[in-house]
Structure formats: C-alpha cells, structure tokens
Coordinates of C-alpha atoms and ligand atoms in Angstrom, one line a residue:
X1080 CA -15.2 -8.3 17.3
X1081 CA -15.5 -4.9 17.1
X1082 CA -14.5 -2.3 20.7
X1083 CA -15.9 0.8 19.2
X1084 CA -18.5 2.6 20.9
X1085 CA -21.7 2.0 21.2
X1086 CA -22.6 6.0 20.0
X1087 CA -20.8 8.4 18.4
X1088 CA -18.8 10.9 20.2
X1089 CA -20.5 14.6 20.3
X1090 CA -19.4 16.6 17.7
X1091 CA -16.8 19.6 19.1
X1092 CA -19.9 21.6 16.5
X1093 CA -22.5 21.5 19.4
X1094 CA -19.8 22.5 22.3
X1095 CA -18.4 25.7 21.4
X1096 CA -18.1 27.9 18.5
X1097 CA -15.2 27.6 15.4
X1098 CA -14.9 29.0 12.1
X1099 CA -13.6 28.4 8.9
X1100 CA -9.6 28.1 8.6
X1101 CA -9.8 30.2 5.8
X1102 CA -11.0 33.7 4.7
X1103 CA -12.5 34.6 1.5
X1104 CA -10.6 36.7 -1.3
X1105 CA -12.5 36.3 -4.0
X1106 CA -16.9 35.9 -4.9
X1107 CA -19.5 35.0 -6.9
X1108 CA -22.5 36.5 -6.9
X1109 CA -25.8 34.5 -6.9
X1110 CA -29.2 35.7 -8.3
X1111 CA -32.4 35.0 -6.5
X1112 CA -35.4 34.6 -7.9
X1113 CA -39.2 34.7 -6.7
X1114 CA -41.4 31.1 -5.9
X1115 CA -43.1 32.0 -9.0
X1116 CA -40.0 31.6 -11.0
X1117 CA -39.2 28.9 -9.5
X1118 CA -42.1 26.8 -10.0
X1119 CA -42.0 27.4 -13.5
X1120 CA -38.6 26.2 -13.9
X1121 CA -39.2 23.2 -11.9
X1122 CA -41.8 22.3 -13.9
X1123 CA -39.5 23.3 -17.3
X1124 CA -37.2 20.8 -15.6
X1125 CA -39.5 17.4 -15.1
X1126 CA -39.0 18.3 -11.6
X1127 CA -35.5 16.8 -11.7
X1128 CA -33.3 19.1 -10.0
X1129 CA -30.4 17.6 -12.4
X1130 CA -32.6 19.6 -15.1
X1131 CA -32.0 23.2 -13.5
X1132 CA -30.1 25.4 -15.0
X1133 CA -27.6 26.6 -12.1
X1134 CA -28.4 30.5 -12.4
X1135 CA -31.7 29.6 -11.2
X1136 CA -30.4 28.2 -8.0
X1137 CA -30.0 30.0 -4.9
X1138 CA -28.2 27.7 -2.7
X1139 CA -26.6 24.7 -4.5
X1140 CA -26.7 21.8 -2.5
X1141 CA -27.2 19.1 -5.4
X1142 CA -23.8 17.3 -4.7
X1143 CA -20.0 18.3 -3.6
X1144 CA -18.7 17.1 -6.6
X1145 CA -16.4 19.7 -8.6
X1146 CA -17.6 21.9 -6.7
X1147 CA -15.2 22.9 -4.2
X1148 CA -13.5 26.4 -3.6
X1149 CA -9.7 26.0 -4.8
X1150 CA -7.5 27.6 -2.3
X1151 CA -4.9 30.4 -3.7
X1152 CA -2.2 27.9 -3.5
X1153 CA -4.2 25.5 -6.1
X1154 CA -5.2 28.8 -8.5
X1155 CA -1.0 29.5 -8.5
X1156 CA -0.3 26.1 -9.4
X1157 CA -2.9 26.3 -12.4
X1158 CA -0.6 29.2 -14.4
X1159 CA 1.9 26.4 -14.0
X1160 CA 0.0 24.1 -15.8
X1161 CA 2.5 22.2 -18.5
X1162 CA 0.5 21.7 -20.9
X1163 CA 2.4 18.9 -22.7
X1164 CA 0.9 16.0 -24.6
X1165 CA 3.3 13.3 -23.0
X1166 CA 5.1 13.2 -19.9
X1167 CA 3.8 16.7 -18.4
X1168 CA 5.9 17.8 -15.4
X1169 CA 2.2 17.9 -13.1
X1170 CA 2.0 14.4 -14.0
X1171 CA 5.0 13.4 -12.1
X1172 CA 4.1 16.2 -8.9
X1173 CA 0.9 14.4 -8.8
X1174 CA 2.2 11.2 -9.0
X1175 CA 4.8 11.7 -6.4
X1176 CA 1.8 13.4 -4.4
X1177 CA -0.2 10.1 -4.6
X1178 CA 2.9 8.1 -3.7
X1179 CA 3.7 10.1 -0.9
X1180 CA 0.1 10.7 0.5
X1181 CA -1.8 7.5 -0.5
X1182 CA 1.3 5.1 -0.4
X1183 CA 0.3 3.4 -4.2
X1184 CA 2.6 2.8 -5.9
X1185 CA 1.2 3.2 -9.7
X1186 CA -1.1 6.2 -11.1
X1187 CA -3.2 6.2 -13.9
X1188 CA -4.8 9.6 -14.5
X1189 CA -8.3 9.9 -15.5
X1190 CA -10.7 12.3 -16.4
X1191 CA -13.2 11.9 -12.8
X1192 CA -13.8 8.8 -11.1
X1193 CA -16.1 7.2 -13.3
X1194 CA -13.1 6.8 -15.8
X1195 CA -11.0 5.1 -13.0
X1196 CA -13.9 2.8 -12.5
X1197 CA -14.7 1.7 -16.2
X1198 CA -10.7 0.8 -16.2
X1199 CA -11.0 -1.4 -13.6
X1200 CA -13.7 -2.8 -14.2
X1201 CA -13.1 -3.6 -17.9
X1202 CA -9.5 -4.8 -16.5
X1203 CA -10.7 -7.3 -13.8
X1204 CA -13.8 -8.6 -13.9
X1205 CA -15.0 -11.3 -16.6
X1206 CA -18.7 -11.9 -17.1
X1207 CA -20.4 -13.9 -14.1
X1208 CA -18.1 -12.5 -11.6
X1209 CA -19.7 -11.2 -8.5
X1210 CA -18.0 -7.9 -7.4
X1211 CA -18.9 -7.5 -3.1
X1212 CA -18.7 -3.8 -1.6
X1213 CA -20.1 -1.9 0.8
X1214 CA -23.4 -0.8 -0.6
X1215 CA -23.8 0.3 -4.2
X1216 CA -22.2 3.5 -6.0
X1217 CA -24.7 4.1 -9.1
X1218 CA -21.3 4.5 -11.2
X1219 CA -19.5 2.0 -9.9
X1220 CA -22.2 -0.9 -10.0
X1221 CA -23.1 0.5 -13.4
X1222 CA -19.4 -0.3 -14.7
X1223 CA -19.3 -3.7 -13.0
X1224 CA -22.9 -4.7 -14.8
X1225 CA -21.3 -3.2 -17.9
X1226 CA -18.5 -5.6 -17.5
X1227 CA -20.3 -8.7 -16.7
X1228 CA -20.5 -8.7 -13.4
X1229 CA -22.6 -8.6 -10.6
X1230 CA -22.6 -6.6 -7.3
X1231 CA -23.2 -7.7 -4.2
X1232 CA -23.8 -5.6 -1.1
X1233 CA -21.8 -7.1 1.8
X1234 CA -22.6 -3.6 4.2
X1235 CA -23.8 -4.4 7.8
X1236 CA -27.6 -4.5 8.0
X1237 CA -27.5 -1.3 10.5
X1238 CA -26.0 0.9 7.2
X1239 CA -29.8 0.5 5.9
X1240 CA -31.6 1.8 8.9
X1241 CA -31.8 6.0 8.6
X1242 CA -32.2 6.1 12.6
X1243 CA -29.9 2.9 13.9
X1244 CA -26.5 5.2 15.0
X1245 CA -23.7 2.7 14.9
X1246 CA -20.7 4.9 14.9
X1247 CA -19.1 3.0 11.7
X1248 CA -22.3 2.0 9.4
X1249 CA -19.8 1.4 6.6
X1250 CA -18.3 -2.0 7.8
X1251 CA -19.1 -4.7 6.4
X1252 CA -20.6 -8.0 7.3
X1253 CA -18.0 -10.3 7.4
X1254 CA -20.5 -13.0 7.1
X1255 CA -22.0 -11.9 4.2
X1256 CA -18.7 -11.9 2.4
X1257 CA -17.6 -15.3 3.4
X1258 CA -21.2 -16.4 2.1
X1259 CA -21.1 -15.0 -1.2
X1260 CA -17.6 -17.0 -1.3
X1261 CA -18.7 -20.4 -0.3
X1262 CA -22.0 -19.7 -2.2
X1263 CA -20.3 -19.0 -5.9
X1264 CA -16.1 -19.5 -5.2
X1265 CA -13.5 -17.3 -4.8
X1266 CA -12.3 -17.6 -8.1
X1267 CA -15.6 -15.9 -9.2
X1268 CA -14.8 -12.9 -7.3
X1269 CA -12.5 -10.7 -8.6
X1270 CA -12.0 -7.8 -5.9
X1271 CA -13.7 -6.5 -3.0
X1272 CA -14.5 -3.2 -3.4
X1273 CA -14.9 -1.1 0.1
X1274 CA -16.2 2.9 -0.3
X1275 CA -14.5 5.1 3.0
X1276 CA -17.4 7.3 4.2
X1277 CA -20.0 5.3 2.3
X1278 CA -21.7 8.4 0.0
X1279 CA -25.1 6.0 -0.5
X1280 CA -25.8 5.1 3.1
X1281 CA -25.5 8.7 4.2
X1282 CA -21.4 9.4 4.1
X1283 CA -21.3 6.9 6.6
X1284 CA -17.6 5.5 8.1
X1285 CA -15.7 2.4 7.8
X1286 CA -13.5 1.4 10.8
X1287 CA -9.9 0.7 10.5
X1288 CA -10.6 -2.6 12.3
X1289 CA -13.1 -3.7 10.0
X1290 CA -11.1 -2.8 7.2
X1291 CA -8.0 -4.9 8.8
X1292 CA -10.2 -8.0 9.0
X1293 CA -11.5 -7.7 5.0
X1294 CA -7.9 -7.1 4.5
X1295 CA -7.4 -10.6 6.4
X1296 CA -10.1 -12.1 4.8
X1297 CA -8.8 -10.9 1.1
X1298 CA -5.4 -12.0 2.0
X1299 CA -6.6 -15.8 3.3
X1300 CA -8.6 -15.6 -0.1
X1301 CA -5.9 -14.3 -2.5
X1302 CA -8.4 -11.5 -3.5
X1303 CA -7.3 -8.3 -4.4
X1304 CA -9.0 -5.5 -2.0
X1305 CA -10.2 -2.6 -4.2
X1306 CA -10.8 1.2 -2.2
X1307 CA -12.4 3.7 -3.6
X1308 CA -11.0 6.3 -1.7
X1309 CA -13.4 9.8 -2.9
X1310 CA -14.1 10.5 0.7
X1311 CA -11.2 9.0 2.3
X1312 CA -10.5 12.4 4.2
X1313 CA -13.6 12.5 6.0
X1314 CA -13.7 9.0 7.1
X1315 CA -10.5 9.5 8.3
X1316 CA -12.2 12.4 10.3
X1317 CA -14.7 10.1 12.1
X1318 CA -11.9 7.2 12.6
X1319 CA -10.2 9.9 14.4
X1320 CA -13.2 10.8 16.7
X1321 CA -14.8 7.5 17.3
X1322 CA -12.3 4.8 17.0
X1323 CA -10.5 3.3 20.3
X1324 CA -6.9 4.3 20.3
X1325 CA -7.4 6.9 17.0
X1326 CA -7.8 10.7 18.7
X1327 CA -3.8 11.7 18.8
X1328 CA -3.2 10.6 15.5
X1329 CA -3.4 13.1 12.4
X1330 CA -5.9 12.8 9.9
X1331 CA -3.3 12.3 7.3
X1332 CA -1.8 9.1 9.5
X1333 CA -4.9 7.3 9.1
X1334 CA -5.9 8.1 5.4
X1335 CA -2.2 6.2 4.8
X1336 CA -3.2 3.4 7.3
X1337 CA -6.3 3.3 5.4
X1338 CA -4.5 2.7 1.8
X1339 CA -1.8 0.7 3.0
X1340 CA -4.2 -2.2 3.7
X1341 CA -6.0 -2.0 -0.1
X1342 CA -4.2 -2.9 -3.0
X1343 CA -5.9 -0.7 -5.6
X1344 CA -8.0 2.7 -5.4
X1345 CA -10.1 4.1 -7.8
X1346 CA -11.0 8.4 -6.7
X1347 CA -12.7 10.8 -8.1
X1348 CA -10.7 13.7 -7.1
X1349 CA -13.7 16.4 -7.3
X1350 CA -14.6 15.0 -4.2
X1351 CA -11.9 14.6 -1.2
X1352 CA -9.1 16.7 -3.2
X1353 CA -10.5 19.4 -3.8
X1354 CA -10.4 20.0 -7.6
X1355 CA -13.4 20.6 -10.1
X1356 CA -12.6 18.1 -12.2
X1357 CA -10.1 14.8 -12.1
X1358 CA -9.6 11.3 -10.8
X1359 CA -6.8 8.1 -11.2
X1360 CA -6.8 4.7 -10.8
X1361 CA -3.7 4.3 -8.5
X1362 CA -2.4 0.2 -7.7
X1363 CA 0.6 -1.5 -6.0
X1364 CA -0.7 -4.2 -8.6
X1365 CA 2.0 -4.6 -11.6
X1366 CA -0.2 -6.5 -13.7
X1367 CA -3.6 -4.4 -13.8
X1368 CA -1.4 -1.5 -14.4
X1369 CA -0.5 -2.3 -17.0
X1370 CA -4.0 -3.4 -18.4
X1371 CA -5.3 -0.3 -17.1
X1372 CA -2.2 1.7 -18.9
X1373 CA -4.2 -0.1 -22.0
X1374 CA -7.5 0.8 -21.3
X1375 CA -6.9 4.5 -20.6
X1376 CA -4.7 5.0 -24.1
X1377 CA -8.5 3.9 -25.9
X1378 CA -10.6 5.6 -23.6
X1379 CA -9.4 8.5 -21.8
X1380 CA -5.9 9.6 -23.4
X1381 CA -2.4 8.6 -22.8
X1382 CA -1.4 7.7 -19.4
X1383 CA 0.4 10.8 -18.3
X1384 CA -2.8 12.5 -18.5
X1385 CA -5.6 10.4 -18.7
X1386 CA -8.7 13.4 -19.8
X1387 CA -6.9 15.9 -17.6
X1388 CA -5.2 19.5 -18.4
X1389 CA -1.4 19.9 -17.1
X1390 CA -3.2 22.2 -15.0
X1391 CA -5.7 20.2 -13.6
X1392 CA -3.1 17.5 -12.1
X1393 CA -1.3 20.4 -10.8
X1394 CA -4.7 21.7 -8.6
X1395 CA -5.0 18.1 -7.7
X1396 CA -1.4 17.6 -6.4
X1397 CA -2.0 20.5 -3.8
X1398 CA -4.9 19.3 -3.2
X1399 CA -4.6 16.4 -1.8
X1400 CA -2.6 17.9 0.6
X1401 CA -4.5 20.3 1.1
X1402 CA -7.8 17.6 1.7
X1403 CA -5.6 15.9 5.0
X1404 CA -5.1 18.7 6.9
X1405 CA -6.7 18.5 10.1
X1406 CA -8.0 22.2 10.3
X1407 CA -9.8 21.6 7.3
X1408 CA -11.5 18.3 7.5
X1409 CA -12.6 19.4 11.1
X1410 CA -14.1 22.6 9.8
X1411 CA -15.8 20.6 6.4
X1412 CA -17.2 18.0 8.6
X1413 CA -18.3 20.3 11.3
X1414 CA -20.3 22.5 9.1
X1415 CA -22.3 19.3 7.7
X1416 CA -22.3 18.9 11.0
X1417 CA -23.8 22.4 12.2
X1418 CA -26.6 21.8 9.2
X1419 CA -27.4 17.9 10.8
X1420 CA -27.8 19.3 14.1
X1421 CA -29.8 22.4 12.9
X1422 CA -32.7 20.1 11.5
X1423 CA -32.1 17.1 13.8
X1424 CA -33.1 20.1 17.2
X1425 CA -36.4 21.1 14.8
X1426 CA -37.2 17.7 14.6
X1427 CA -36.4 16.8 11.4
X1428 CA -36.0 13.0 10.6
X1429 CA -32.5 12.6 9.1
X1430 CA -30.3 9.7 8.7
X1431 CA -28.2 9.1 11.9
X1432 CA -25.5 9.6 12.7
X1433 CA -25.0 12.7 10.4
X1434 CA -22.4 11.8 7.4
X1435 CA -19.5 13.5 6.7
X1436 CA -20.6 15.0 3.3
X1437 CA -24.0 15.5 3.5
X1438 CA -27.3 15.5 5.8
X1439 CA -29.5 13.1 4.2
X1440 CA -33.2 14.1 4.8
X1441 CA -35.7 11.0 5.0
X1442 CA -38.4 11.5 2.9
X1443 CA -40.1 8.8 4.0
X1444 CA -41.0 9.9 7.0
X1445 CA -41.2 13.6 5.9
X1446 CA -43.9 12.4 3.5
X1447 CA -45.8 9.3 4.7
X1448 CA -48.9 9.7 2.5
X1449 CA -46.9 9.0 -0.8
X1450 CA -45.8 5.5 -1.7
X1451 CA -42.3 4.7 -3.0
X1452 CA -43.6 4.3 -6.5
X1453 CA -44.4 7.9 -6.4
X1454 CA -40.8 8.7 -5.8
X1455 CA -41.2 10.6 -2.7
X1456 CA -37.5 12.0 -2.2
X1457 CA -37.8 13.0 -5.8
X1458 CA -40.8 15.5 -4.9
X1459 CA -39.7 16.9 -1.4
X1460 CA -36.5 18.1 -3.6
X1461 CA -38.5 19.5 -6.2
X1462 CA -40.2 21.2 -3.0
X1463 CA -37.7 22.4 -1.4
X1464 CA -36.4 24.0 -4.4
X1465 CA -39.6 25.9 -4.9
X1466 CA -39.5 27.5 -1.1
X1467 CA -36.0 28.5 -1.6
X1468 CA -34.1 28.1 -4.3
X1469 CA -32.0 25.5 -2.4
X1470 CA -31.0 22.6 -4.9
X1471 CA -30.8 19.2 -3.5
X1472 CA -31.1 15.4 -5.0
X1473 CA -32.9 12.5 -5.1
X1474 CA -31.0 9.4 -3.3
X1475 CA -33.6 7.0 -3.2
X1476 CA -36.0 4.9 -6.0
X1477 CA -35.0 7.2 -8.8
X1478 CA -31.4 7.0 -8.3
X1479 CA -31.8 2.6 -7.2
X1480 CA -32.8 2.4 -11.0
X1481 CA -34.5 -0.5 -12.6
X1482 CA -33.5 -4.6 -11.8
X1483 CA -31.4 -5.3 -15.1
X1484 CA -32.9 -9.1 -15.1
X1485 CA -36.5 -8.4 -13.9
X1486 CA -36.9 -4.6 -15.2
X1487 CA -39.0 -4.0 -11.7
X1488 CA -38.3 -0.9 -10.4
X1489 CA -35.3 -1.4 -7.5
X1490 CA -37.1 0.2 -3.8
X1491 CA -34.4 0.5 -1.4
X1492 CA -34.8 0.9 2.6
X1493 CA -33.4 4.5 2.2
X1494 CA -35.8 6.8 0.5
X1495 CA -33.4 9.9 0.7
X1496 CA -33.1 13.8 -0.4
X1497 CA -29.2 14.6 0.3
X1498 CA -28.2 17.8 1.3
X1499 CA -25.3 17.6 -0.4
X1500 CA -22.2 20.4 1.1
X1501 CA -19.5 21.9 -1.5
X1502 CA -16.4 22.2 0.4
X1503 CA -15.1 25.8 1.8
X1504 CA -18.2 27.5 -0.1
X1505 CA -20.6 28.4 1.7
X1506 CA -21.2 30.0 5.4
X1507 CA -22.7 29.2 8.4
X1508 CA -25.5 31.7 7.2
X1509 CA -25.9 29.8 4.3
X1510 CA -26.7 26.7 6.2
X1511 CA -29.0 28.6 8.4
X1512 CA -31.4 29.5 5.5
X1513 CA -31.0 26.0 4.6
X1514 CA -32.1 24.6 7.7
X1515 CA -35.4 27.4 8.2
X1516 CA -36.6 25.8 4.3
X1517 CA -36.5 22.5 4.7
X1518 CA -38.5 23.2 8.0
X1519 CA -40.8 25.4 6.5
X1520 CA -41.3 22.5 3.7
X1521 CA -41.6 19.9 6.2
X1522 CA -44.8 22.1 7.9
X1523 CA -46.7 22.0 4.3
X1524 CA -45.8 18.3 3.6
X1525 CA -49.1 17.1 3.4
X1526 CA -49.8 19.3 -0.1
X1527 CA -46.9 17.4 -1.6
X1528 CA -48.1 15.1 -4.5
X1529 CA -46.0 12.5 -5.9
X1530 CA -44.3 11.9 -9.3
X1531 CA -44.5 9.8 -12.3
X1532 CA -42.4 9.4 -15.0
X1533 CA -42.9 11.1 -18.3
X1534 CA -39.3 9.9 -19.7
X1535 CA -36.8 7.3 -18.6
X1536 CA -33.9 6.8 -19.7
X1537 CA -32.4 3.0 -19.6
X1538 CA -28.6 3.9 -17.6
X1539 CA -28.2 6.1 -14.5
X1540 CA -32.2 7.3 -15.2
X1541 CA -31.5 10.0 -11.9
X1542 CA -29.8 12.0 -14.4
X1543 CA -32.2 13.1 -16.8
X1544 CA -35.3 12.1 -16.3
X1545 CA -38.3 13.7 -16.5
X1546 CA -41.6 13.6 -14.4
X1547 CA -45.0 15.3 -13.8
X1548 CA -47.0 16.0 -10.7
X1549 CA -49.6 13.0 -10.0
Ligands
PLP1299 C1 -18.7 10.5 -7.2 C2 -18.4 9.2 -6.9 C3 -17.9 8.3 -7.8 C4 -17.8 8.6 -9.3 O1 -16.9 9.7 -9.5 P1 -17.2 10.8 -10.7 O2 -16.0 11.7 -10.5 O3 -18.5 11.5 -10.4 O4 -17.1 10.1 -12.0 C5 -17.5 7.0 -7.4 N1 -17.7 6.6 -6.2 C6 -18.2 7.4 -5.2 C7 -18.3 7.0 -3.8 C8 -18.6 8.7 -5.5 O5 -19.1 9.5 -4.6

C-alpha cells in the first residue's frame, strides 16, 4: 500500500536559522493587561475564550481564521474593489484565479466556508444519506446533519492517537469506506468528503497516494469526491517534505495535483488564501452548479458575489497566489513548527507530528486529575489565558458537542487546546513567550479545577457557552 516513511522528515526549523520572506510596514499595537485583569475577564466570559473581548488579549492564538496579515499587493487590489451588484470585474479575476490555480472549472462565491458547505450540503445529500470524510469539521458535520445526513469518519485509526507519528494521519482507511458501502449502498452515499491538512486531528496531511486510491475507489463507485481544500497549501507543504518522489516539485504543482483528482471543493478562504473574510464552492460538476447557483441566490446573494465585497474577491484572487508560494508556506509551517519544537524540547505533551496550522496541546495528559466531563482542554485555555494573555481554544468535548440521537455528551480520543497561528503576524518572539506560558502553566497544573456548564447552547455549543469553576 502505502511507501511513505515510517517518520517524518526533520523539519529544515530545527537545522539552521530562516526568517520571514517578508518585512513589516505597517502595526498594531496590543495592550497588556495584569493577571488580575485577566482573571476577571475570564470569569466575565464563562471561561470561554470565544467570550473575550479581543483588546483584552495579548497574544491571539484562538484560531488562524480571518486573521491573516494581507500583503501590500492584496491592500492595492482592495482600492480596486468594483463594487458592482452583478458581474463585478473581481468576480471574474478570482474566478480565472481558481481556474488557473485550483483547476475547477465552476465558482460559486460565498461569504466563508460555512456558506460553501450549507450549498452543498443542501444540494446533495437527501435525508438518510451517510456522508464519509476524514474526521469531522464541527461546520461541516453540522450542515450535513442539518441536511439529513449522517457523517461517517473513515480517517485511519493512527489520526486519533496524539503521540502515534505517521507522517500522513489524514488518510483514510480504505476499509472503512468500502464498509460503510457494503453496509448501507452506494446509492446512500452522496460524496466523500476528504479535508487536506485535517484541522481536527491536529492539521494533520493527506498523501497524494491515498487520495489517488479514494479517487479510484469514488470512480469504481460513481461517487463524487468532495475536497475541502481550507488548508490545501500546507498539506501541500508536508506532501512535499515527506512523500516518496514529491521534494523537487513546487508547492503550487501539488496543490493542482491535489484538486485535479476531486471533483468539487468547498474553502473557506480566511484560512489558506489569506483574506479576512471569503470562501466558494468551486465544481467541474455541471449539474450541482447549477443547484448551488440556486441556493446561493436565497442564501448568500447572487452568484457573482455570493456575501462578498468587490473588494474582498479581489484580496482573495492575490491571495491565492500568494498562499502557493513556496517561500511562504515554508516560513508559515516552520514557525508552527519552531512553537511545536519549543514545547515538545520542555516536555510538553503535544499531538505528533506537529500540524501545519497549529500545535495542539494535550490536555489530557497536561491535566490527569480532571475527567473529560469536566472539560479539561476547556480549563487549561482558560489557564493559559490567565498567565499570559495568550488566547487559545478548546478542541476537545466542548467543541465534539452532544450525540443528536442519544443527547450524551460526544468524548472524543483527542482532548485538545490548539495553539492556533495567524499567518505572517506574529514573530518568532512572539512564539517564544508563548512557549515560556504554557510551560509555566503546565508546572501549576495540579491547581487547575475543571468546568461545568452554566449555559449550552443546542448547535456548535464551543461558541458561546458559558461555564464556572467546579
Ligand atoms: C474553518 C473551516 C471550515 C469553515 O469555514 P468558515 O470560513 O469558518 O465558515 C470548514 N472546514 C475546515 C477544515 C475549516 O478549518
């Protein structure tokens, strides 16, 4: 089956110094605040870091979506911004960018990903379908239950191990798939849906070998292959390092290879491309574009700008670009990276290998004395908040949600607090500080109590829920 290797190669990070390719022209200033003000504002916020208000934050590490620096070449293409109702000449750049870039060959524009996702869903799936990917997204499941169906996770079992280091702990199980088919028919499933760097089990990579033999498996199947593609940049990043026969290819080679063997891509854009706000649904499919084309008129806005400003699709054409240069991605990966390798030398127990968007920090080994049901991820950000000001989130129970059939609480292996990186925002001096908190909250982790709930709401409860100290 698969040739890669057994571990992943050593980062160029640890060997020798590099810096950003970029300098700074422009800054914002943060405030800082005192632990006293900070425990009062966790506690104002049911110790839900989604319940901060930014200006309180110091370092803000809650997720990298939106949150990207634009470069000066994005920022020019703003004031050219056409801000027509129909037909907006940024439309058709960004179009012609996704063409070009991605390879699909339709584009519906929507306002992040989410929007992409609730078009597809609503296009495709009819209720009982089963919808297989490569472990849950809590918007993407959530659109697929909202449509009837069901999700299935097909990953390998290795993705839900923090410490097992397979170099590609997206793939998925083969076996798994072709049981689900036999189990309920393939005429029950409507797509496949694969994730590139897999943001739930730690920003983990899929290999293009894996992803040729879904794309065999879909084909032999007639079922559509579904990608979505918000991180495809950095998985194309560790393709490139780890995969047999990838390293003298360009990153932007193998984000195409990558596309050319899905059919459909949903992307939220404030991820990989490097815009604050935007996503599409792009297809080579005739038929669900033009249901989609329906959809996006009712929920989003007409089809040459789905939620976004002229402006916005003109950021996001140069951005993507911009996202598949190698000098960047090497630089974005390499200072999650640098923050991984910081924590893993102070012993720190983080998921392995270290993902390309994030360092995920595992809570439950940080805090053994708290069950899951006390949400232990949930408090150790809270904590580290109140040491430093750096904001991170929950990835674990909270964020799992509840079972919609049984109501129990869903406990997944990976109890997580991600460490979430903005790209081009923050130095090397920034991660340092990082680092030197979550050790020093790592020392005291014995005085951290769990949580309880003190409101939950019914949908994506991560959001804004509140809790108190038990
Ligand atoms: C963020 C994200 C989404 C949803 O995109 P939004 O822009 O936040 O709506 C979907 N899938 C993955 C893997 C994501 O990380």
């Amino acid at each position: 089956m698969t040739t890669t290797p057994a571990q992943p190669q050593p980062s160029a990070a640890r060997k020798k110094s590099w810096a950003e390719p970029f300098k700074i022209k422009s800054v914002e200033l943060l405030k800082t605040t005192t632990e006293d003000e900070r425990r009062a504002a966790i506690a104002a916020a049911g110790f839900n870091t989604f319940l901060l208000p930014s200006q309180d934050v110091y370092i803000d590490l809650l997720t990298d979506s939106g949150v990207s620096a634009m470069s000066d070449h994005q920022w020019a293409a703003m004031m050219l911004g056409d801000e027509a109702y129909a037909g907006s000449r940024n439309f058709y750049e960004m179009e012609a960018t996704i063409r070009e870039v991605y390879g699909y060959r339709h584009v519906v524009p929507t306002h992040q990903g989410r929007g992409a996702e609730h078009l597809l869903s609503r296009s495709l799936i009819k209720p009982g379908d089963y919808v297989p990917g490569n472990m849950y997204f809590t918007t993407t499941r959530l659109h697929q239950e909202l449509a009837g169906g069901t999700f299935v996770d097909v990953i390998i079992d290795e993705a839900h191990d923090p410490q097992n280091t397979h170099p590609f702990k997206g793939n998925v199980d083969l076996a798994k798939l072709e049981a689900l088919r036999r189990e309920v028919g393939a005429e029950k499933i409507p797509y496949v849906c694969i994730a590139t760097a897999v943001n739930m089990a730690g920003g983990q990579p899929i290999s293009l070998q894996n992803l040729r033999e879904v794309r065999d498996w879909c084909t032999e199947h007639d079922i559509m292959l579904v990608h979505d593609m918000t991180r495809v940049a950095e998985n194309a990043w560790f393709i490139k390092q780890r995969e047999e026969g990838q390293q003298h290819r360009s990153v932007a080679e193998i984000v195409r290879d990558i596309c050319d063997l899905t059919d459909t891509a949903t992307m939220s854009a404030k991820k990989d491309a490097l815009v604050n706000i935007g996503g599409f649904l792009a297809t080579n499919n005739d038929r669900l574009y033009d249901k989609a084309c329906g959809f996006v008129v009712v929920f989003e806005g007409l089809h040459t700008y789905g939620g976004l400003a002229g402006r916005d699709m003109a950021a996001l054409a140069v951005g993507i670009r911009e996202s598949v240069d190698d000098d960047h991605i090497a630089a974005r990966v390499g200072q999650v990276e640098y923050l991984g390798h910081l924590l893993e030398d102070a012993g720190v127990p983080i998921v392995q290998p270290i993902g390309g968007h994030a360092v995920f920090l595992d809570a439950r080994r940080i805090l053994p004395h708290l069950t899951q049901d006390h949400f232990p991820a949930q408090a150790l950000a809270a904590a580290l908040y109140v040491d430093s000001g750096v904001r991170a989130m929950e990835r674990g129970a909270v964020s799992a949600g509840r079972d919609p059939v049984t109501g129990e609480n869903r406990l997944p292996r990976l109890e997580l607090v991600r460490l979430t990186i903005p790209r081009r925002v923050y130095t090397q001096a920034h991660m340092d500080v990082t680092a030197e908190s979550v050790i020093a909250v790592m020392e005291q982790a014995e005085s951290i109590r769990g949580l309880r709930f003190t409101y939950e709401p019914e949908m994506l409860r991560f959001f804004m829920g509140r809790f108190e100290e038990i």
